[in-house]
Amino acid sequence: DEPNDNILSFILGKCKNLVPDLDAAEVIHTFSGARAKNTREDWIIEPCPTEKNVIYAAGIDSPGIAGSPAIAVEVCRLLKQAGAPISEMDPAFNPNRAPIVVPKDGWRGIKAGPVGKYTNPKENVICKCEKVTEAEVIEACRRSLPIDSTQAIRKRTRAGMGHCQGDPDNYGCEARVVEIIARERRMNPKDVGTRPWPASSMLSERFIKEKEKKKFEDLASKNYQGPL
């Protein structure tokens, strides 16, 4: 129940301890969330003591993505041990996935400009900060996992992950991504999920103005040290 201002002041104060020259007015994003912590201080991957058909995979904390293949193998072993009809690995299964993002050689072979100026998807840059092309966004949309938001594309291609964070006054990459998702998925553009993400952002609005930048500077100077 701690006020957001106290939380932000505490975090910014710690940041300035690490980087004394930190300019708090340059904040471009803030997030809040919950980590899968538990009192054991270790992963919980084991059968449920009261329900034999349930396997726990909890408290994974930060390394969940890196650890997920090994966790899956262990869960399968436990399920098989519990009597689930787990067959041997499918010999036709291909664990490798072709990369979506293509390494760039500076700006060679790619072009950034107004919407519609460049029609070759492999050349047409959708996100200028990260040099993500239309072809890469299309490829992400056509993979097996459904895409219905710019957040999903951001995680797969980095489109919108640059310093401007999709600022429409810079290049408007998020609007360009929305257009491609709607076209590829045959969706109404209004149904494509976009920023801000209210469940995680602690900013009052998508792009903060001078008043809030000054507030961040004041919060950093305050350096709140109370309990959180």
PDB file of C-alpha atoms in Angstrom:
ATOM      1  CA  ASP A   1       0.000   0.000   0.000  1.00  0.00           C
ATOM      2  CA  GLU A   2       3.036   2.270  -0.217  1.00  0.00           C
ATOM      3  CA  PRO A   3       2.359   5.398  -2.344  1.00  0.00           C
ATOM      4  CA  ASN A   4       3.913   5.325  -5.811  1.00  0.00           C
ATOM      5  CA  ASP A   5       5.854   8.521  -5.121  1.00  0.00           C
ATOM      6  CA  ASN A   6       7.661   6.888  -2.192  1.00  0.00           C
ATOM      7  CA  ILE A   7       8.480   3.830  -4.280  1.00  0.00           C
ATOM      8  CA  LEU A   8       9.799   5.944  -7.151  1.00  0.00           C
ATOM      9  CA  SER A   9      11.794   8.165  -4.784  1.00  0.00           C
ATOM     10  CA  PHE A  10      13.361   5.104  -3.139  1.00  0.00           C
ATOM     11  CA  ILE A  11      14.321   3.548  -6.505  1.00  0.00           C
ATOM     12  CA  LEU A  12      15.616   6.793  -8.028  1.00  0.00           C
ATOM     13  CA  GLY A  13      17.618   7.512  -4.882  1.00  0.00           C
ATOM     14  CA  LYS A  14      19.292   4.088  -5.089  1.00  0.00           C
ATOM     15  CA  CYS A  15      20.009   4.704  -8.785  1.00  0.00           C
ATOM     16  CA  LYS A  16      21.692   8.014  -7.984  1.00  0.00           C
ATOM     17  CA  ASN A  17      23.815   6.266  -5.356  1.00  0.00           C
ATOM     18  CA  LEU A  18      25.101   4.008  -8.131  1.00  0.00           C
ATOM     19  CA  VAL A  19      25.271   6.710 -10.821  1.00  0.00           C
ATOM     20  CA  PRO A  20      25.619  10.151  -9.167  1.00  0.00           C
ATOM     21  CA  ASP A  21      25.177  11.962 -12.495  1.00  0.00           C
ATOM     22  CA  LEU A  22      21.877  10.190 -13.252  1.00  0.00           C
ATOM     23  CA  ASP A  23      19.373  12.578 -14.851  1.00  0.00           C
ATOM     24  CA  ALA A  24      16.010  11.523 -13.410  1.00  0.00           C
ATOM     25  CA  ALA A  25      14.220  13.692 -15.988  1.00  0.00           C
ATOM     26  CA  GLU A  26      15.338  11.253 -18.692  1.00  0.00           C
ATOM     27  CA  VAL A  27      13.109   8.447 -17.368  1.00  0.00           C
ATOM     28  CA  ILE A  28      11.258   6.907 -20.321  1.00  0.00           C
ATOM     29  CA  HIS A  29       9.469   3.999 -18.657  1.00  0.00           C
ATOM     30  CA  THR A  30       8.602   2.611 -15.245  1.00  0.00           C
ATOM     31  CA  PHE A  31       7.229  -0.798 -14.410  1.00  0.00           C
ATOM     32  CA  SER A  32       5.829  -2.539 -11.365  1.00  0.00           C
ATOM     33  CA  GLY A  33       5.117  -6.205 -11.010  1.00  0.00           C
ATOM     34  CA  ALA A  34       5.402  -9.313  -8.884  1.00  0.00           C
ATOM     35  CA  ARG A  35       8.124 -11.946  -8.848  1.00  0.00           C
ATOM     36  CA  ALA A  36       7.467 -15.598  -8.118  1.00  0.00           C
ATOM     37  CA  LYS A  37       9.218 -15.612  -4.738  1.00  0.00           C
ATOM     38  CA  ASN A  38       8.701 -18.272  -2.086  1.00  0.00           C
ATOM     39  CA  THR A  39       9.878 -18.906   1.473  1.00  0.00           C
ATOM     40  CA  ARG A  40      12.093 -21.833   0.429  1.00  0.00           C
ATOM     41  CA  GLU A  41      14.354 -19.567  -1.635  1.00  0.00           C
ATOM     42  CA  ASP A  42      14.460 -22.269  -4.303  1.00  0.00           C
ATOM     43  CA  TRP A  43      12.357 -23.559  -7.177  1.00  0.00           C
ATOM     44  CA  ILE A  44       9.383 -25.747  -6.312  1.00  0.00           C
ATOM     45  CA  ILE A  45       9.183 -28.528  -8.895  1.00  0.00           C
ATOM     46  CA  GLU A  46       7.484 -31.507  -7.287  1.00  0.00           C
ATOM     47  CA  PRO A  47       4.215 -33.463  -7.042  1.00  0.00           C
ATOM     48  CA  CYS A  48       1.355 -31.901  -5.102  1.00  0.00           C
ATOM     49  CA  PRO A  49       1.148 -33.665  -1.726  1.00  0.00           C
ATOM     50  CA  THR A  50      -2.670 -33.756  -1.783  1.00  0.00           C
ATOM     51  CA  GLU A  51      -3.489 -34.275  -5.488  1.00  0.00           C
ATOM     52  CA  LYS A  52      -1.483 -36.879  -7.379  1.00  0.00           C
ATOM     53  CA  ASN A  53      -2.473 -35.519 -10.788  1.00  0.00           C
ATOM     54  CA  VAL A  54      -0.948 -32.081 -10.098  1.00  0.00           C
ATOM     55  CA  ILE A  55       2.729 -31.193 -10.475  1.00  0.00           C
ATOM     56  CA  TYR A  56       4.006 -27.948  -8.998  1.00  0.00           C
ATOM     57  CA  ALA A  57       6.309 -25.739 -11.082  1.00  0.00           C
ATOM     58  CA  ALA A  58       6.438 -22.592  -8.963  1.00  0.00           C
ATOM     59  CA  GLY A  59       8.769 -20.002  -7.489  1.00  0.00           C
ATOM     60  CA  ILE A  60      10.931 -19.954 -10.618  1.00  0.00           C
ATOM     61  CA  ASP A  61      11.810 -16.242 -10.143  1.00  0.00           C
ATOM     62  CA  SER A  62      14.097 -14.676 -12.787  1.00  0.00           C
ATOM     63  CA  PRO A  63      15.717 -17.543 -14.778  1.00  0.00           C
ATOM     64  CA  GLY A  64      12.449 -19.093 -15.912  1.00  0.00           C
ATOM     65  CA  ILE A  65      13.076 -18.648 -19.639  1.00  0.00           C
ATOM     66  CA  ALA A  66      16.585 -20.081 -19.514  1.00  0.00           C
ATOM     67  CA  GLY A  67      15.511 -22.892 -17.195  1.00  0.00           C
ATOM     68  CA  SER A  68      12.235 -23.779 -18.931  1.00  0.00           C
ATOM     69  CA  PRO A  69      13.612 -26.645 -21.115  1.00  0.00           C
ATOM     70  CA  ALA A  70      15.095 -28.441 -18.100  1.00  0.00           C
ATOM     71  CA  ILE A  71      11.970 -27.697 -16.034  1.00  0.00           C
ATOM     72  CA  ALA A  72       9.795 -29.215 -18.777  1.00  0.00           C
ATOM     73  CA  VAL A  73      11.904 -32.392 -18.827  1.00  0.00           C
ATOM     74  CA  GLU A  74      11.631 -32.747 -15.045  1.00  0.00           C
ATOM     75  CA  VAL A  75       7.858 -32.103 -15.058  1.00  0.00           C
ATOM     76  CA  CYS A  76       7.410 -34.755 -17.756  1.00  0.00           C
ATOM     77  CA  ARG A  77       9.413 -37.196 -15.626  1.00  0.00           C
ATOM     78  CA  LEU A  78       7.261 -36.475 -12.593  1.00  0.00           C
ATOM     79  CA  LEU A  79       4.054 -36.787 -14.618  1.00  0.00           C
ATOM     80  CA  LYS A  80       5.180 -40.136 -16.004  1.00  0.00           C
ATOM     81  CA  GLN A  81       6.117 -41.262 -12.503  1.00  0.00           C
ATOM     82  CA  ALA A  82       2.616 -40.276 -11.340  1.00  0.00           C
ATOM     83  CA  GLY A  83       1.072 -42.473 -14.021  1.00  0.00           C
ATOM     84  CA  ALA A  84       0.285 -39.937 -16.732  1.00  0.00           C
ATOM     85  CA  PRO A  85       0.357 -41.332 -20.299  1.00  0.00           C
ATOM     86  CA  ILE A  86       3.612 -39.604 -21.232  1.00  0.00           C
ATOM     87  CA  SER A  87       5.148 -41.127 -24.351  1.00  0.00           C
ATOM     88  CA  GLU A  88       8.750 -40.921 -25.431  1.00  0.00           C
ATOM     89  CA  MET A  89       9.970 -37.798 -27.209  1.00  0.00           C
ATOM     90  CA  ASP A  90       8.577 -37.356 -30.704  1.00  0.00           C
ATOM     91  CA  PRO A  91      11.530 -38.052 -33.031  1.00  0.00           C
ATOM     92  CA  ALA A  92      10.036 -35.657 -35.590  1.00  0.00           C
ATOM     93  CA  PHE A  93       9.996 -32.736 -33.132  1.00  0.00           C
ATOM     94  CA  ASN A  94      12.389 -29.953 -34.120  1.00  0.00           C
ATOM     95  CA  PRO A  95      13.475 -27.981 -31.022  1.00  0.00           C
ATOM     96  CA  ASN A  96      15.168 -25.288 -33.104  1.00  0.00           C
ATOM     97  CA  ARG A  97      13.371 -22.184 -34.322  1.00  0.00           C
ATOM     98  CA  ALA A  98      14.619 -19.992 -37.124  1.00  0.00           C
ATOM     99  CA  PRO A  99      15.452 -16.484 -35.854  1.00  0.00           C
ATOM    100  CA  ILE A 100      13.091 -13.649 -36.697  1.00  0.00           C
ATOM    101  CA  VAL A 101      15.501 -10.736 -36.288  1.00  0.00           C
ATOM    102  CA  VAL A 102      18.071 -10.409 -39.073  1.00  0.00           C
ATOM    103  CA  PRO A 103      21.424  -8.795 -38.112  1.00  0.00           C
ATOM    104  CA  LYS A 104      21.886  -5.429 -39.821  1.00  0.00           C
ATOM    105  CA  ASP A 105      25.007  -3.891 -41.354  1.00  0.00           C
ATOM    106  CA  GLY A 106      24.345  -0.309 -40.340  1.00  0.00           C
ATOM    107  CA  TRP A 107      21.708   1.072 -42.715  1.00  0.00           C
ATOM    108  CA  ARG A 108      22.912  -0.908 -45.708  1.00  0.00           C
ATOM    109  CA  GLY A 109      19.951  -2.502 -47.503  1.00  0.00           C
ATOM    110  CA  ILE A 110      17.258  -0.960 -45.306  1.00  0.00           C
ATOM    111  CA  LYS A 111      15.384   2.345 -45.570  1.00  0.00           C
ATOM    112  CA  ALA A 112      13.360   4.529 -43.218  1.00  0.00           C
ATOM    113  CA  GLY A 113      10.764   6.992 -44.454  1.00  0.00           C
ATOM    114  CA  PRO A 114       7.101   8.040 -44.413  1.00  0.00           C
ATOM    115  CA  VAL A 115       4.471   5.303 -44.409  1.00  0.00           C
ATOM    116  CA  GLY A 116       4.072   3.884 -47.916  1.00  0.00           C
ATOM    117  CA  LYS A 117       7.302   5.305 -49.349  1.00  0.00           C
ATOM    118  CA  TYR A 118       9.110   1.952 -49.358  1.00  0.00           C
ATOM    119  CA  THR A 119       7.158  -1.142 -50.416  1.00  0.00           C
ATOM    120  CA  ASN A 120       9.788  -3.876 -50.153  1.00  0.00           C
ATOM    121  CA  PRO A 121       9.166  -5.461 -46.720  1.00  0.00           C
ATOM    122  CA  LYS A 122      12.822  -6.486 -46.406  1.00  0.00           C
ATOM    123  CA  GLU A 123      13.920  -2.855 -46.870  1.00  0.00           C
ATOM    124  CA  ASN A 124      11.046  -1.000 -45.189  1.00  0.00           C
ATOM    125  CA  VAL A 125      12.050  -0.072 -41.620  1.00  0.00           C
ATOM    126  CA  ILE A 126       9.132  -0.119 -39.174  1.00  0.00           C
ATOM    127  CA  CYS A 127      11.083   0.741 -36.010  1.00  0.00           C
ATOM    128  CA  LYS A 128      13.889   3.216 -36.648  1.00  0.00           C
ATOM    129  CA  CYS A 129      15.533   2.947 -33.204  1.00  0.00           C
ATOM    130  CA  GLU A 130      15.963  -0.833 -33.454  1.00  0.00           C
ATOM    131  CA  LYS A 131      16.068  -1.059 -37.273  1.00  0.00           C
ATOM    132  CA  VAL A 132      13.242  -3.596 -37.389  1.00  0.00           C
ATOM    133  CA  THR A 133      11.889  -4.217 -40.875  1.00  0.00           C
ATOM    134  CA  GLU A 134       8.362  -4.906 -42.054  1.00  0.00           C
ATOM    135  CA  ALA A 135       9.498  -8.395 -43.128  1.00  0.00           C
ATOM    136  CA  GLU A 136      10.517  -9.220 -39.554  1.00  0.00           C
ATOM    137  CA  VAL A 137       7.163  -8.091 -38.157  1.00  0.00           C
ATOM    138  CA  ILE A 138       5.342 -10.120 -40.831  1.00  0.00           C
ATOM    139  CA  GLU A 139       7.428 -13.191 -39.999  1.00  0.00           C
ATOM    140  CA  ALA A 140       6.537 -12.853 -36.304  1.00  0.00           C
ATOM    141  CA  CYS A 141       2.836 -12.552 -37.176  1.00  0.00           C
ATOM    142  CA  ARG A 142       2.963 -15.727 -39.273  1.00  0.00           C
ATOM    143  CA  ARG A 143       4.573 -17.937 -36.625  1.00  0.00           C
ATOM    144  CA  SER A 144       2.477 -20.489 -34.750  1.00  0.00           C
ATOM    145  CA  LEU A 145       1.896 -18.386 -31.613  1.00  0.00           C
ATOM    146  CA  PRO A 146      -0.902 -15.836 -32.249  1.00  0.00           C
ATOM    147  CA  ILE A 147      -0.050 -12.130 -32.241  1.00  0.00           C
ATOM    148  CA  ASP A 148      -2.682  -9.662 -31.085  1.00  0.00           C
ATOM    149  CA  SER A 149      -0.691  -6.771 -29.614  1.00  0.00           C
ATOM    150  CA  THR A 150       2.295  -4.531 -30.224  1.00  0.00           C
ATOM    151  CA  GLN A 151       3.702  -5.904 -26.965  1.00  0.00           C
ATOM    152  CA  ALA A 152       3.883  -9.383 -28.533  1.00  0.00           C
ATOM    153  CA  ILE A 153       5.764  -7.985 -31.541  1.00  0.00           C
ATOM    154  CA  ARG A 154       8.065  -5.965 -29.265  1.00  0.00           C
ATOM    155  CA  LYS A 155       9.111  -9.125 -27.431  1.00  0.00           C
ATOM    156  CA  ARG A 156       9.769 -11.012 -30.654  1.00  0.00           C
ATOM    157  CA  THR A 157      11.453  -8.343 -32.774  1.00  0.00           C
ATOM    158  CA  ARG A 158      12.343  -5.415 -30.431  1.00  0.00           C
ATOM    159  CA  ALA A 159      10.120  -3.078 -32.467  1.00  0.00           C
ATOM    160  CA  GLY A 160       9.264  -0.257 -30.070  1.00  0.00           C
ATOM    161  CA  MET A 161      11.980  -1.191 -27.588  1.00  0.00           C
ATOM    162  CA  GLY A 162      14.362   1.639 -28.513  1.00  0.00           C
ATOM    163  CA  HIS A 163      14.959   4.888 -26.668  1.00  0.00           C
ATOM    164  CA  CYS A 164      11.929   6.682 -28.100  1.00  0.00           C
ATOM    165  CA  GLN A 165       9.637   3.842 -26.906  1.00  0.00           C
ATOM    166  CA  GLY A 166       7.335   4.193 -29.895  1.00  0.00           C
ATOM    167  CA  ASP A 167       6.984   7.979 -29.637  1.00  0.00           C
ATOM    168  CA  PRO A 168       4.540   8.982 -32.407  1.00  0.00           C
ATOM    169  CA  ASP A 169       6.391  12.298 -32.787  1.00  0.00           C
ATOM    170  CA  ASN A 170       9.591  10.430 -33.624  1.00  0.00           C
ATOM    171  CA  TYR A 171       8.721   7.694 -36.139  1.00  0.00           C
ATOM    172  CA  GLY A 172       5.387   6.293 -34.972  1.00  0.00           C
ATOM    173  CA  CYS A 173       6.584   2.699 -35.041  1.00  0.00           C
ATOM    174  CA  GLU A 174       3.763   1.397 -32.847  1.00  0.00           C
ATOM    175  CA  ALA A 175       1.116   2.650 -35.279  1.00  0.00           C
ATOM    176  CA  ARG A 176       3.035   0.978 -38.123  1.00  0.00           C
ATOM    177  CA  VAL A 177       3.169  -2.294 -36.192  1.00  0.00           C
ATOM    178  CA  VAL A 178      -0.578  -2.083 -35.483  1.00  0.00           C
ATOM    179  CA  GLU A 179      -1.267  -1.728 -39.203  1.00  0.00           C
ATOM    180  CA  ILE A 180       0.778  -4.836 -40.041  1.00  0.00           C
ATOM    181  CA  ILE A 181      -0.770  -6.954 -37.265  1.00  0.00           C
ATOM    182  CA  ALA A 182      -4.280  -5.934 -38.363  1.00  0.00           C
ATOM    183  CA  ARG A 183      -3.463  -6.755 -41.985  1.00  0.00           C
ATOM    184  CA  GLU A 184      -1.788 -10.093 -41.283  1.00  0.00           C
ATOM    185  CA  ARG A 185      -4.306 -11.287 -38.675  1.00  0.00           C
ATOM    186  CA  ARG A 186      -7.320  -9.757 -40.440  1.00  0.00           C
ATOM    187  CA  MET A 187      -8.188  -7.809 -37.307  1.00  0.00           C
ATOM    188  CA  ASN A 188      -9.740  -4.439 -36.729  1.00  0.00           C
ATOM    189  CA  PRO A 189      -6.814  -2.113 -35.830  1.00  0.00           C
ATOM    190  CA  LYS A 190      -8.829  -0.983 -32.793  1.00  0.00           C
ATOM    191  CA  ASP A 191      -8.668  -4.541 -31.442  1.00  0.00           C
ATOM    192  CA  VAL A 192      -4.855  -4.674 -31.519  1.00  0.00           C
ATOM    193  CA  GLY A 193      -3.410  -4.182 -28.033  1.00  0.00           C
ATOM    194  CA  THR A 194      -1.182  -1.113 -27.656  1.00  0.00           C
ATOM    195  CA  ARG A 195       0.547   0.973 -25.011  1.00  0.00           C
ATOM    196  CA  PRO A 196       0.169   2.062 -22.279  1.00  0.00           C
ATOM    197  CA  TRP A 197       0.066  -1.164 -20.314  1.00  0.00           C
ATOM    198  CA  PRO A 198      -1.881  -0.013 -17.214  1.00  0.00           C
ATOM    199  CA  ALA A 199      -1.103  -3.180 -15.253  1.00  0.00           C
ATOM    200  CA  SER A 200       2.597  -2.380 -15.115  1.00  0.00           C
ATOM    201  CA  SER A 201       3.297   1.283 -15.873  1.00  0.00           C
ATOM    202  CA  MET A 202       3.728   3.699 -12.970  1.00  0.00           C
ATOM    203  CA  LEU A 203       3.742   6.776 -15.200  1.00  0.00           C
ATOM    204  CA  SER A 204       0.668   8.985 -15.238  1.00  0.00           C
ATOM    205  CA  GLU A 205       0.649   9.027 -19.053  1.00  0.00           C
ATOM    206  CA  ARG A 206       2.387   7.406 -21.997  1.00  0.00           C
ATOM    207  CA  PHE A 207       4.817  10.261 -22.742  1.00  0.00           C
ATOM    208  CA  ILE A 208       5.596  12.405 -19.731  1.00  0.00           C
ATOM    209  CA  LYS A 209       5.748  16.192 -19.987  1.00  0.00           C
ATOM    210  CA  GLU A 210       8.057  18.732 -18.354  1.00  0.00           C
ATOM    211  CA  LYS A 211       5.943  18.906 -15.185  1.00  0.00           C
ATOM    212  CA  GLU A 212       6.373  15.199 -14.494  1.00  0.00           C
ATOM    213  CA  LYS A 213      10.051  15.284 -15.456  1.00  0.00           C
ATOM    214  CA  LYS A 214      10.524  17.917 -12.745  1.00  0.00           C
ATOM    215  CA  LYS A 215       8.658  15.641 -10.350  1.00  0.00           C
ATOM    216  CA  PHE A 216      11.103  12.804 -11.048  1.00  0.00           C
ATOM    217  CA  GLU A 217      14.014  15.125 -10.310  1.00  0.00           C
ATOM    218  CA  ASP A 218      12.400  16.128  -6.994  1.00  0.00           C
ATOM    219  CA  LEU A 219      11.698  12.496  -6.067  1.00  0.00           C
ATOM    220  CA  ALA A 220      15.298  11.527  -6.805  1.00  0.00           C
ATOM    221  CA  SER A 221      16.542  14.353  -4.566  1.00  0.00           C
ATOM    222  CA  LYS A 222      14.108  13.365  -1.805  1.00  0.00           C
ATOM    223  CA  ASN A 223      15.664   9.858  -1.730  1.00  0.00           C
ATOM    224  CA  TYR A 224      12.906   8.268   0.360  1.00  0.00           C
ATOM    225  CA  GLN A 225      14.375   5.779   2.877  1.00  0.00           C
ATOM    226  CA  GLY A 226      11.264   4.612   4.714  1.00  0.00           C
ATOM    227  CA  PRO A 227       9.876   1.055   4.707  1.00  0.00           C
ATOM    228  CA  LEU A 228       8.463  -0.328   1.475  1.00  0.00           C
TER     229      LEU A 228
END
